[in-house]
mmCIF file of N, CA and C in Angstrom:
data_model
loop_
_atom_site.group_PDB
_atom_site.id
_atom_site.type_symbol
_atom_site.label_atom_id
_atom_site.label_comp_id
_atom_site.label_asym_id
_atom_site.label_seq_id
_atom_site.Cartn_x
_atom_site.Cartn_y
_atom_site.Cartn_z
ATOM 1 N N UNK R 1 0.854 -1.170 0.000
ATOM 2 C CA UNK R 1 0.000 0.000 0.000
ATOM 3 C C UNK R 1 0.902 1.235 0.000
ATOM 4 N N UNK R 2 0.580 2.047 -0.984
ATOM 5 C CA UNK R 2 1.393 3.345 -0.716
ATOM 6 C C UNK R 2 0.864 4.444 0.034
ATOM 7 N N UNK R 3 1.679 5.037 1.021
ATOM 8 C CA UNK R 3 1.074 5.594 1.689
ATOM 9 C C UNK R 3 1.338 7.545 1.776
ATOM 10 N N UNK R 4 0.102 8.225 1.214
ATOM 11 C CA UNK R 4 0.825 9.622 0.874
ATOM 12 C C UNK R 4 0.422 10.617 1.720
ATOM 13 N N UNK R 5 0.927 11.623 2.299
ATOM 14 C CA UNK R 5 0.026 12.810 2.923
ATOM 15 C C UNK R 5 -0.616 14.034 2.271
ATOM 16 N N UNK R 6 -1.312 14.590 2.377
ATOM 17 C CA UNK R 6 -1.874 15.795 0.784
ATOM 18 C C UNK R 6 -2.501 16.536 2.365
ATOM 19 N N UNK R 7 -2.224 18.134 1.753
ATOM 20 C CA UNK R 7 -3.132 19.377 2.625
ATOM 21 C C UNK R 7 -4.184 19.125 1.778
ATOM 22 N N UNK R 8 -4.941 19.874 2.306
ATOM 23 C CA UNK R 8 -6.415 20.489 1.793
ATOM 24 C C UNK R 8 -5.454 21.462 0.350
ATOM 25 N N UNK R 9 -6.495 21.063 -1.160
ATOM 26 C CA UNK R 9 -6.328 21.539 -1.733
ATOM 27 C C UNK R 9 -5.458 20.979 -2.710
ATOM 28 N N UNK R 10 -4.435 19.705 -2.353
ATOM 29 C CA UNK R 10 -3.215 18.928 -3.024
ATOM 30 C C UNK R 10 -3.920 17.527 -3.466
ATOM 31 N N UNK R 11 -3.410 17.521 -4.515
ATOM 32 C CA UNK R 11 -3.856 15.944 -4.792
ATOM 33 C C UNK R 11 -2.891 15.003 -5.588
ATOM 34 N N UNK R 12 -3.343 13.709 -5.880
ATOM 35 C CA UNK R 12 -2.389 12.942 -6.387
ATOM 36 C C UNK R 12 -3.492 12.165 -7.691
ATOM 37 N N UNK R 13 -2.349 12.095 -8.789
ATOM 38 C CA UNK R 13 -2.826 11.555 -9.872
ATOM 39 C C UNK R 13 -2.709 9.849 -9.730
ATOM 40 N N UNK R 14 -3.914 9.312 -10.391
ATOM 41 C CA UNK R 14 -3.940 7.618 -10.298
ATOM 42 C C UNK R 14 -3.652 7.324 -11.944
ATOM 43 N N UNK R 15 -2.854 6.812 -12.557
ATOM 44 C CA UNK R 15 -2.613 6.566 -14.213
ATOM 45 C C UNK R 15 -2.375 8.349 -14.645
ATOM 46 N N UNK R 16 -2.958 8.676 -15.862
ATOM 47 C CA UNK R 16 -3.306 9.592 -16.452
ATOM 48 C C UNK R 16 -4.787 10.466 -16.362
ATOM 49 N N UNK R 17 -5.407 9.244 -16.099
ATOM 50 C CA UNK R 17 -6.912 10.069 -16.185
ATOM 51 C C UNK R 17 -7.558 10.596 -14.766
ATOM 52 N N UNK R 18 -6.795 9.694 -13.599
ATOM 53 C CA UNK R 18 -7.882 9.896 -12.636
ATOM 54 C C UNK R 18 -6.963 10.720 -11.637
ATOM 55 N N UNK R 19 -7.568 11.447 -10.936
ATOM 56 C CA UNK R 19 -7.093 12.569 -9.728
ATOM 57 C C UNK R 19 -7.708 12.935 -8.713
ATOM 58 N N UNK R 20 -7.116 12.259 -7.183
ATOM 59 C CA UNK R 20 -8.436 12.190 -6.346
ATOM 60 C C UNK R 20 -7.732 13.931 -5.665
ATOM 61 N N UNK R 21 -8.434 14.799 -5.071
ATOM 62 C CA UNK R 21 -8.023 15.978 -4.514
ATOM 63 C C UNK R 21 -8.997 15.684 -3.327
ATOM 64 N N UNK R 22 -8.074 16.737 -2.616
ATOM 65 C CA UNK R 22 -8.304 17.028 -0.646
ATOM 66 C C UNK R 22 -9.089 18.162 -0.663
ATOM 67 N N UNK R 23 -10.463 17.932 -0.515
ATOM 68 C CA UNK R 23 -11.099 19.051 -0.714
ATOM 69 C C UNK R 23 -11.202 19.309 0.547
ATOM 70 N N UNK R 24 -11.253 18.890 1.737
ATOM 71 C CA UNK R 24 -11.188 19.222 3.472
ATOM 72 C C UNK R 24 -11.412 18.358 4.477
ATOM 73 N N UNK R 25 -11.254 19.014 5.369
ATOM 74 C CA UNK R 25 -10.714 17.740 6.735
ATOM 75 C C UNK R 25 -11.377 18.583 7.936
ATOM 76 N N UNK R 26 -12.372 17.893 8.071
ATOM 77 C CA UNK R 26 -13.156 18.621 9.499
ATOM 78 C C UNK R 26 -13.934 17.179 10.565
ATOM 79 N N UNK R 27 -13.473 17.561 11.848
ATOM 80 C CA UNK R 27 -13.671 16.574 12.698
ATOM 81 C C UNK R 27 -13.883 15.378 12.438
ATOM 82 N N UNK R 28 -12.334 14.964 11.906
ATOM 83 C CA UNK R 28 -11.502 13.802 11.453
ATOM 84 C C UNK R 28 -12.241 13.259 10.293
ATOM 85 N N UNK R 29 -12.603 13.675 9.465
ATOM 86 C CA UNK R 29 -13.217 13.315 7.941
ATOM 87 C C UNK R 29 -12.417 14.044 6.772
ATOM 88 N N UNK R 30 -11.940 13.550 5.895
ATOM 89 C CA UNK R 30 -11.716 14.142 5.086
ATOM 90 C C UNK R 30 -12.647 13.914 3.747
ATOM 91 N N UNK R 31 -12.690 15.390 2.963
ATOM 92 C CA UNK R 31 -13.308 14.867 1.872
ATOM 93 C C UNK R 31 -12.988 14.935 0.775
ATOM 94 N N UNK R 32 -13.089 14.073 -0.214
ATOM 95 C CA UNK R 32 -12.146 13.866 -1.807
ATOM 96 C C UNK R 32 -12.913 14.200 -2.563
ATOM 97 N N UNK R 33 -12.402 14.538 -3.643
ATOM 98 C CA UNK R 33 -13.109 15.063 -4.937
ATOM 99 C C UNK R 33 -11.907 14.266 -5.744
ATOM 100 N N UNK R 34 -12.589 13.495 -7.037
ATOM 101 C CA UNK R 34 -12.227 12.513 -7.596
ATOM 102 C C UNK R 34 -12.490 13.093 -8.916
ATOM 103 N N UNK R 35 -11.640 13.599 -10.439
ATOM 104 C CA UNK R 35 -11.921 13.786 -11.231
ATOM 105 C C UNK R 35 -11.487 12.251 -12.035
ATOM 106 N N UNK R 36 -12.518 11.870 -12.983
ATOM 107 C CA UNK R 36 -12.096 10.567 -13.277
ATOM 108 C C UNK R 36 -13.303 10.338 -14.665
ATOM 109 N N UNK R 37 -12.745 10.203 -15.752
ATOM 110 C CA UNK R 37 -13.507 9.949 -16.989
ATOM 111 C C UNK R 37 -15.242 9.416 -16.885
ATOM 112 N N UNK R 38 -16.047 9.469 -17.464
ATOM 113 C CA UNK R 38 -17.075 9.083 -17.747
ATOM 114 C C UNK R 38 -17.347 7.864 -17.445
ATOM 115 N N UNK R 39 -16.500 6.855 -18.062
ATOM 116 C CA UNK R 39 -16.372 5.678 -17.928
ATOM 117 C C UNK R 39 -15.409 4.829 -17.433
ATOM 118 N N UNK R 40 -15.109 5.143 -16.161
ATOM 119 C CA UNK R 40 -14.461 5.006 -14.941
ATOM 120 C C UNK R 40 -14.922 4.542 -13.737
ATOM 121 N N UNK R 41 -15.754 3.536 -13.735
ATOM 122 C CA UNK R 41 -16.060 3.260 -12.345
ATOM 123 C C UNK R 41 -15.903 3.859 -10.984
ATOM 124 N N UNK R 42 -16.320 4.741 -10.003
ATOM 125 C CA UNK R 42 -15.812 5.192 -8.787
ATOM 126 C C UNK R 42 -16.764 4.793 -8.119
ATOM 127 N N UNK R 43 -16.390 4.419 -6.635
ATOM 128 C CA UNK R 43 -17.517 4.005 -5.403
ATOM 129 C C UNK R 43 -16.603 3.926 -4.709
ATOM 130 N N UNK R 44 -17.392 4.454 -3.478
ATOM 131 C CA UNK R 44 -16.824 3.851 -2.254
ATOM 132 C C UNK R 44 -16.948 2.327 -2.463
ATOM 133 N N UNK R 45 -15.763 2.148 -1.000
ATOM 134 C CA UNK R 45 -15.319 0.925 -0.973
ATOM 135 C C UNK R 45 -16.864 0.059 -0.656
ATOM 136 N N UNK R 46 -17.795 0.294 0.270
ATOM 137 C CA UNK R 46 -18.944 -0.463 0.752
ATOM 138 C C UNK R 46 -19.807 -0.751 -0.596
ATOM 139 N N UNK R 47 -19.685 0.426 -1.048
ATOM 140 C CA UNK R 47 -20.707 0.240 -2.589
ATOM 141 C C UNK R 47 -20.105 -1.264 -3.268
ATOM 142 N N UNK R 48 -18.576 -1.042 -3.644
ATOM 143 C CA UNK R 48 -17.657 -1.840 -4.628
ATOM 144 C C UNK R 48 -18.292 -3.026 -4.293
ATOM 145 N N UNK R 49 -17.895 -3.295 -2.516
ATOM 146 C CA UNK R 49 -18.124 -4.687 -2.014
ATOM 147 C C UNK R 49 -19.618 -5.259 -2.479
ATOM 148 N N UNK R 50 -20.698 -4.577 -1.968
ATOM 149 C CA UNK R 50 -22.352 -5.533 -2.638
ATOM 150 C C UNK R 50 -22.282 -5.002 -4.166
ATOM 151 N N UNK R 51 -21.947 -4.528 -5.062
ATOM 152 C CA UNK R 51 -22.049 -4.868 -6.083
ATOM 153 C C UNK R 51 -20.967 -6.154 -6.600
ATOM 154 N N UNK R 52 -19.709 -6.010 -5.992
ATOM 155 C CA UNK R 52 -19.405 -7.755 -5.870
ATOM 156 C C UNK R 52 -19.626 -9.049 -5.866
ATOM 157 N N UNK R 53 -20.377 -8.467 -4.239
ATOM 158 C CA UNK R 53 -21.406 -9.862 -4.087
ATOM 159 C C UNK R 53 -22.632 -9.787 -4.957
ATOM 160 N N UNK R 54 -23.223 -9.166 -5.575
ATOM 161 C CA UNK R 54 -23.913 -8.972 -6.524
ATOM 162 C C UNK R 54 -23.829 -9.811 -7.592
ATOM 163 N N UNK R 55 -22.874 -9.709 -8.244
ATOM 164 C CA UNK R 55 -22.150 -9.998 -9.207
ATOM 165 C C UNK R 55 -22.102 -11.813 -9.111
ATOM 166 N N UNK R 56 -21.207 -11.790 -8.537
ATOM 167 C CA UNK R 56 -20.840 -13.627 -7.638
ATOM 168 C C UNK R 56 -22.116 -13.952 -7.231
ATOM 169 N N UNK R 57 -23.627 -13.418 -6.888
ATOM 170 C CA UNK R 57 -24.812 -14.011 -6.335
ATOM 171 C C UNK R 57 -25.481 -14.614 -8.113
ATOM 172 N N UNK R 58 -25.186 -13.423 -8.844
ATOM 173 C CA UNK R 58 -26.117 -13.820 -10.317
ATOM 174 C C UNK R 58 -25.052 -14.838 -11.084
ATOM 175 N N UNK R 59 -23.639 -14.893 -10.932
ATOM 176 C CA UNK R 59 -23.162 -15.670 -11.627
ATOM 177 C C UNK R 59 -23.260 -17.393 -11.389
ATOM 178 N N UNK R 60 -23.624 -17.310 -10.204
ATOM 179 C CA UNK R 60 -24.283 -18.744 -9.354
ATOM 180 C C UNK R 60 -25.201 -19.175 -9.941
ATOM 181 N N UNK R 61 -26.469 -18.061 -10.429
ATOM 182 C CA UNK R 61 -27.899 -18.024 -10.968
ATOM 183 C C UNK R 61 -27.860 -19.177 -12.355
ATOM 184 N N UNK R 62 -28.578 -20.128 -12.205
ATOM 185 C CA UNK R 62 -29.008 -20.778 -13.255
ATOM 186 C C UNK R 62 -29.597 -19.907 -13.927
ATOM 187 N N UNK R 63 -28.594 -19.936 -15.443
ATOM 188 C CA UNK R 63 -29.315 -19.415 -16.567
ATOM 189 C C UNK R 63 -30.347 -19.864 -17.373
ATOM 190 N N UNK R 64 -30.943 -19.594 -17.864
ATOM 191 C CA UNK R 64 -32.122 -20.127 -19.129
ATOM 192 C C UNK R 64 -32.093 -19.473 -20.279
ATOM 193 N N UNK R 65 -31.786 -20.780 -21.505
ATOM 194 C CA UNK R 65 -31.820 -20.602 -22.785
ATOM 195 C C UNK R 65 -32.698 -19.943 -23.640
ATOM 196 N N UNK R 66 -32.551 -19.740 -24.510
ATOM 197 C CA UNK R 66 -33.802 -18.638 -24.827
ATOM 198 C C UNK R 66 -35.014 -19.710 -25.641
ATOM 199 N N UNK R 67 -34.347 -20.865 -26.146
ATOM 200 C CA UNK R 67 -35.355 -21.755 -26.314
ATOM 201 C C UNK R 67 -36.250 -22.247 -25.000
ATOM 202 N N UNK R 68 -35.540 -22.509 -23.991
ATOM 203 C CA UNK R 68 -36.693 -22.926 -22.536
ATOM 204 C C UNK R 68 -37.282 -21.469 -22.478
ATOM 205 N N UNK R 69 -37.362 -20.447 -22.621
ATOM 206 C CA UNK R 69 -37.834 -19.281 -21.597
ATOM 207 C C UNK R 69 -38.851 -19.075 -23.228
ATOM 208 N N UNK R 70 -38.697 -19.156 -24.618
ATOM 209 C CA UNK R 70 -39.942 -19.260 -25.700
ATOM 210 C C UNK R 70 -41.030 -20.414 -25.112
ATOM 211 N N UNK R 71 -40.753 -21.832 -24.762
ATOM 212 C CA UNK R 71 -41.539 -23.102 -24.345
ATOM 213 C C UNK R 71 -42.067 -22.629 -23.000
ATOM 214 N N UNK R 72 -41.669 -21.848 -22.214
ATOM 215 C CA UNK R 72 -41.955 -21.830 -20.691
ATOM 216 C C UNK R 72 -43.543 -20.823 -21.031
ATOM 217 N N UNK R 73 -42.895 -19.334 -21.951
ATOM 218 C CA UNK R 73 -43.729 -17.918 -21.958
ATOM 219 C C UNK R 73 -45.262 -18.808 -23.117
ATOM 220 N N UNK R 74 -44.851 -20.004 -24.520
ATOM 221 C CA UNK R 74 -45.668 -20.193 -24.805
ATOM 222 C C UNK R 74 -46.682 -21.235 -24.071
ATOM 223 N N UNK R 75 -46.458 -21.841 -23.327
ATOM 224 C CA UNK R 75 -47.018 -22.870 -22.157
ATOM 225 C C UNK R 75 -47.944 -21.899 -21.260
ATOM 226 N N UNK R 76 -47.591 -20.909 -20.982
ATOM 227 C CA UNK R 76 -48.751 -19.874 -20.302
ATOM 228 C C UNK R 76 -49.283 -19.396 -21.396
ATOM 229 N N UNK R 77 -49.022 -19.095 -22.314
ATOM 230 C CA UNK R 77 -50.050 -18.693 -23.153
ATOM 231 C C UNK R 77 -51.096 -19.248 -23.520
ATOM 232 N N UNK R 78 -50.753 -20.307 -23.710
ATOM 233 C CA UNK R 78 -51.781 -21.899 -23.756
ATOM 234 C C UNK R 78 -52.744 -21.982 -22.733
ATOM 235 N N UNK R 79 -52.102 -21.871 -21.025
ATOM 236 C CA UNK R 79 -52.878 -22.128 -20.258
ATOM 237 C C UNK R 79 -53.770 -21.070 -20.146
ATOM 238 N N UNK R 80 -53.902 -20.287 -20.279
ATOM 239 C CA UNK R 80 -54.646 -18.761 -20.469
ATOM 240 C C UNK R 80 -55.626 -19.289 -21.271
ATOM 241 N N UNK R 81 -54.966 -19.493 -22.997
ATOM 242 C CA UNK R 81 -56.005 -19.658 -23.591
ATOM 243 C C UNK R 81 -57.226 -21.070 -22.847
ATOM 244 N N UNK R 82 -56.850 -21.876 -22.604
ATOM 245 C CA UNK R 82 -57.505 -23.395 -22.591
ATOM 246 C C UNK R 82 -58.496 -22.741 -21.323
ATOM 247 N N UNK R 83 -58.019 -21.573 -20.127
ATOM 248 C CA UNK R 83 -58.518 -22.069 -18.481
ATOM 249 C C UNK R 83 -60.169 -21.273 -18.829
ATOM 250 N N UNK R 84 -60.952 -21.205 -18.533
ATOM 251 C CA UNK R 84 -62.302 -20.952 -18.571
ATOM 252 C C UNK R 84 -62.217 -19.231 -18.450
ATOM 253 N N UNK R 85 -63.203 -18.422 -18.386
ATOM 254 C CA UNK R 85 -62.860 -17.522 -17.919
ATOM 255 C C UNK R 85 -64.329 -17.093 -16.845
ATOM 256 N N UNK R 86 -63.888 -16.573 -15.786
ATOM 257 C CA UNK R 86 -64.998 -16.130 -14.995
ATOM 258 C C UNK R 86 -65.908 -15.405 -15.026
#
């Protein structure tokens, strides 16, 4: 881990594109301002983590082919048509 100190106002570049700055530090918080492309992912760390597990919960997820999910959607259609109506 590298470890840097920045005043209010100093910042440090990540690659080329991204630049987090010290926008202030009041009763032990500091707060960052992150300039970082469009298409750059940023989150806090808590966010990162459940979209993680997010991620790893749907990749577990049994998928369905698009042939079962045509047989599944026309099978209700059927039963619709055939059930009586009230």
């Amino acid at each position: 881990m590298l470890i840097l100190s920045r005043q209010v106002d100093e910042s440090i570049m990540i690659g080329e594109d991204v630049e987090v700055v010290v926008l202030g530090i009041q009763r032990g918080q500091v707060r960052l301002g992150i300039r970082a492309p469009g298409d750059t992912p940023v989150h806090r760390r808590e966010i990162y983590d459940a979209i993680e597990a997010e991620n790893r919960l749907a990749a577990r997820s049994p998928t369905v082919d698009g042939t079962s999910l045509a047989r599944a959607l026309q099978s209700l259609g059927n039963n619709r048509k055939s059930s009586p109506k009230s």
